[in-house]
Amino acid sequence: MEYNHYFHYLSNRKKVARAYLRLLVYPRINRHLMGETLDVGCGVGDFLEFRPGSVGVDVNPLLVKHCRDRGLTVYPMPYDVLPFADNSFDSAVLDNVLEHILEPAHLIREIKRVVRPHGILVVGVPGEKGFLHDPDHKVFYDLDRLTSTFGACDFKFLTVFGTPFYWGKLSKIVRQYCIYCVLENSHR
């Protein structure tokens, strides 16, 4: 089953990969977030553990159970439906999720709905080498595609950063390279 395969894929990452996230990536994401934060597609819950008090959602029931067993606050998420009231969060994270979705507009509208006006959304996507590494990846996003996708949904672009640093050439040679956009939920 697809859920089982992806659960094992995420839960069997090497310690060095987890250290890279905890020491480099998560602190950079976290500095842009404020208040109550939602992690959309939280996976095994590493970011939730890094930012205590955050809430996660995932479509994979095995990942939801795994996170709950770790004492994290995670809810099952039907595809493209966030189980929260309007304006529930000050910020949200969509880290290495967007590339798995063929048509993201409905999910983006849902994120817009649950993030308060002027709230922050941090979106991260893999570079070219990382994109090609996972057969479940469906859509490649470069910076232009990210800004046009979220601009069409009325998010305002604030800044961009890369991990380990922003340099387009790393996209083709470093599998862990990702670009992140920091966006503001504009007026409704």
Short mmCIF file of C-alpha atoms in Angstrom, two decimals:
data_model
loop_
_atom_site.label_atom_id
_atom_site.label_comp_id
_atom_site.label_asym_id
_atom_site.label_seq_id
_atom_site.Cartn_x
_atom_site.Cartn_y
_atom_site.Cartn_z
CA MET A 1 0.00 0.00 0.00
CA GLU A 2 1.16 3.54 -0.82
CA TYR A 3 0.73 4.78 2.76
CA ASN A 4 2.87 1.99 4.17
CA HIS A 5 5.68 2.59 1.66
CA TYR A 6 5.80 6.34 2.34
CA PHE A 7 5.64 5.84 6.10
CA HIS A 8 8.71 3.57 5.95
CA TYR A 9 10.48 5.93 3.55
CA LEU A 10 10.10 8.88 5.95
CA SER A 11 10.69 7.01 9.19
CA ASN A 12 13.90 5.35 7.97
CA ARG A 13 15.85 8.49 7.06
CA LYS A 14 19.46 8.63 8.14
CA LYS A 15 20.48 10.45 11.32
CA VAL A 16 22.53 12.92 9.30
CA ALA A 17 19.40 13.91 7.34
CA ARG A 18 17.48 14.54 10.56
CA ALA A 19 20.39 16.54 11.97
CA TYR A 20 20.51 18.65 8.78
CA LEU A 21 16.82 19.48 9.22
CA ARG A 22 17.03 20.17 12.95
CA LEU A 23 20.22 22.25 12.83
CA LEU A 24 19.94 24.11 9.53
CA VAL A 25 16.52 23.93 7.86
CA TYR A 26 14.05 24.18 10.75
CA PRO A 27 15.69 27.17 12.45
CA ARG A 28 15.55 29.07 9.15
CA ILE A 29 11.88 28.22 8.63
CA ASN A 30 11.04 28.97 12.26
CA ARG A 31 12.41 32.52 12.22
CA HIS A 32 9.64 33.51 9.80
CA LEU A 33 6.77 31.93 11.74
CA MET A 34 4.64 33.50 14.43
CA GLY A 35 2.10 32.37 16.98
CA GLU A 36 0.03 29.25 16.43
CA THR A 37 1.48 27.30 13.53
CA LEU A 38 0.06 24.57 11.31
CA ASP A 39 2.35 22.06 9.59
CA VAL A 40 0.50 20.81 6.49
CA GLY A 41 1.78 17.38 5.50
CA CYS A 42 3.73 16.98 8.72
CA GLY A 43 5.11 13.53 7.90
CA VAL A 44 6.86 11.91 10.87
CA GLY A 45 6.48 15.09 12.92
CA ASP A 46 10.08 16.28 13.11
CA PHE A 47 9.13 19.95 12.62
CA LEU A 48 6.36 19.65 15.21
CA GLU A 49 8.91 18.33 17.66
CA PHE A 50 11.24 21.22 16.78
CA ARG A 51 8.47 23.82 17.28
CA PRO A 52 6.48 22.65 20.33
CA GLY A 53 2.85 23.68 20.43
CA SER A 54 2.44 23.50 16.67
CA VAL A 55 -0.31 21.43 15.09
CA GLY A 56 0.12 19.04 12.18
CA VAL A 57 -2.05 17.38 9.58
CA ASP A 58 -1.31 14.56 7.16
CA VAL A 59 -3.27 12.45 4.68
CA ASN A 60 -1.36 9.30 5.66
CA PRO A 61 -3.06 7.59 8.64
CA LEU A 62 0.14 5.71 9.53
CA LEU A 63 2.02 9.00 9.87
CA VAL A 64 -0.79 10.51 11.94
CA LYS A 65 -0.67 7.54 14.33
CA HIS A 66 3.12 7.67 14.50
CA CYS A 67 3.04 11.37 15.43
CA ARG A 68 0.31 10.89 18.00
CA ASP A 69 2.29 8.03 19.54
CA ARG A 70 5.16 10.53 19.91
CA GLY A 71 2.82 12.86 21.83
CA LEU A 72 2.41 15.36 18.99
CA THR A 73 -0.84 17.11 18.07
CA VAL A 74 -1.69 15.79 14.61
CA TYR A 75 -5.01 15.38 12.81
CA PRO A 76 -5.93 13.27 9.83
CA MET A 77 -6.53 15.38 6.76
CA PRO A 78 -8.80 14.33 3.94
CA TYR A 79 -7.30 15.42 0.61
CA ASP A 80 -7.54 19.19 0.23
CA VAL A 81 -9.63 19.73 3.38
CA LEU A 82 -8.15 21.19 6.55
CA PRO A 83 -10.18 20.22 9.65
CA PHE A 84 -10.07 23.67 11.25
CA ALA A 85 -12.22 26.78 11.46
CA ASP A 86 -11.44 29.92 9.47
CA ASN A 87 -8.56 32.04 10.80
CA SER A 88 -7.32 29.34 13.22
CA PHE A 89 -3.56 29.88 12.78
CA ASP A 90 -1.05 32.71 12.69
CA SER A 91 1.24 30.85 10.31
CA ALA A 92 1.60 27.64 8.34
CA VAL A 93 4.33 25.49 6.84
CA LEU A 94 4.08 23.53 3.60
CA ASP A 95 7.51 21.89 3.49
CA ASN A 96 8.25 19.43 0.69
CA VAL A 97 4.55 18.73 0.10
CA LEU A 98 3.52 20.86 -2.87
CA GLU A 99 5.51 18.83 -5.41
CA HIS A 100 3.41 15.74 -4.55
CA ILE A 101 0.16 17.42 -5.65
CA LEU A 102 -0.99 17.73 -9.28
CA GLU A 103 -3.59 20.43 -8.66
CA PRO A 104 -2.73 22.43 -5.51
CA ALA A 105 -5.21 25.31 -5.87
CA HIS A 106 -7.85 23.86 -3.52
CA LEU A 107 -5.29 23.05 -0.80
CA ILE A 108 -3.80 26.54 -1.12
CA ARG A 109 -7.28 28.06 -0.72
CA GLU A 110 -7.77 25.90 2.38
CA ILE A 111 -4.49 27.13 3.84
CA LYS A 112 -5.55 30.70 3.06
CA ARG A 113 -8.85 30.04 4.85
CA VAL A 114 -7.28 28.74 8.08
CA VAL A 115 -4.39 31.24 8.27
CA ARG A 116 -5.39 34.62 9.66
CA PRO A 117 -5.18 37.70 7.42
CA HIS A 118 -1.55 38.90 7.29
CA GLY A 119 -0.47 35.51 8.62
CA ILE A 120 2.63 33.82 7.25
CA LEU A 121 3.00 30.77 5.02
CA VAL A 122 6.43 29.21 4.44
CA VAL A 123 6.54 26.93 1.39
CA GLY A 124 9.53 24.72 0.62
CA VAL A 125 10.15 22.63 -2.49
CA PRO A 126 13.09 20.49 -3.60
CA GLY A 127 15.55 21.51 -6.25
CA GLU A 128 15.90 19.55 -9.48
CA LYS A 129 18.05 16.72 -8.10
CA GLY A 130 15.81 16.24 -5.06
CA PHE A 131 12.71 16.38 -7.22
CA LEU A 132 14.00 13.56 -9.44
CA HIS A 133 14.97 11.44 -6.40
CA ASP A 134 11.38 10.70 -5.29
CA PRO A 135 9.10 8.88 -7.76
CA ASP A 136 6.03 10.31 -5.99
CA HIS A 137 6.94 13.87 -7.04
CA LYS A 138 4.53 15.13 -9.66
CA VAL A 139 5.19 18.85 -10.31
CA PHE A 140 8.52 20.68 -10.30
CA TYR A 141 8.52 24.19 -8.84
CA ASP A 142 11.14 26.81 -9.44
CA LEU A 143 10.90 30.28 -7.92
CA ASP A 144 8.84 31.68 -10.80
CA ARG A 145 6.30 28.89 -10.60
CA LEU A 146 6.05 29.20 -6.81
CA THR A 147 5.43 32.95 -6.89
CA SER A 148 2.88 32.71 -9.70
CA THR A 149 1.04 29.79 -8.06
CA PHE A 150 0.69 31.53 -4.70
CA GLY A 151 0.22 35.00 -6.19
CA ALA A 152 -2.80 33.68 -8.08
CA CYS A 153 -4.24 32.64 -4.71
CA ASP A 154 -3.68 36.13 -3.25
CA PHE A 155 -0.58 35.46 -1.18
CA LYS A 156 2.00 38.23 -1.11
CA PHE A 157 5.63 37.24 -1.69
CA LEU A 158 7.91 38.47 1.13
CA THR A 159 11.27 36.75 0.69
CA VAL A 160 13.04 33.63 -0.50
CA PHE A 161 15.84 31.54 0.95
CA GLY A 162 17.54 28.28 0.07
CA THR A 163 19.03 25.47 2.06
CA PRO A 164 21.86 25.15 2.70
CA PHE A 165 21.92 28.60 0.99
CA TYR A 166 20.21 30.18 -1.99
CA TRP A 167 22.11 29.45 -5.19
CA GLY A 168 20.32 28.01 -8.22
CA LYS A 169 23.25 25.85 -9.35
CA LEU A 170 22.91 23.74 -6.19
CA SER A 171 19.48 22.67 -7.47
CA LYS A 172 21.08 20.30 -9.97
CA ILE A 173 23.89 18.93 -7.82
CA VAL A 174 22.70 18.70 -4.19
CA ARG A 175 19.73 16.42 -3.50
CA GLN A 176 18.89 18.15 -0.20
CA TYR A 177 18.78 21.62 -1.78
CA CYS A 178 15.41 23.29 -1.36
CA ILE A 179 14.01 26.74 -2.03
CA TYR A 180 11.64 28.37 0.42
CA CYS A 181 9.22 31.23 -0.14
CA VAL A 182 7.86 33.25 2.73
CA LEU A 183 4.40 34.55 1.89
CA GLU A 184 1.81 36.71 3.60
CA ASN A 185 -1.88 35.92 3.54
CA SER A 186 -3.12 39.11 1.84
CA HIS A 187 -6.47 40.77 2.46
CA ARG A 188 -9.53 38.72 1.59
#
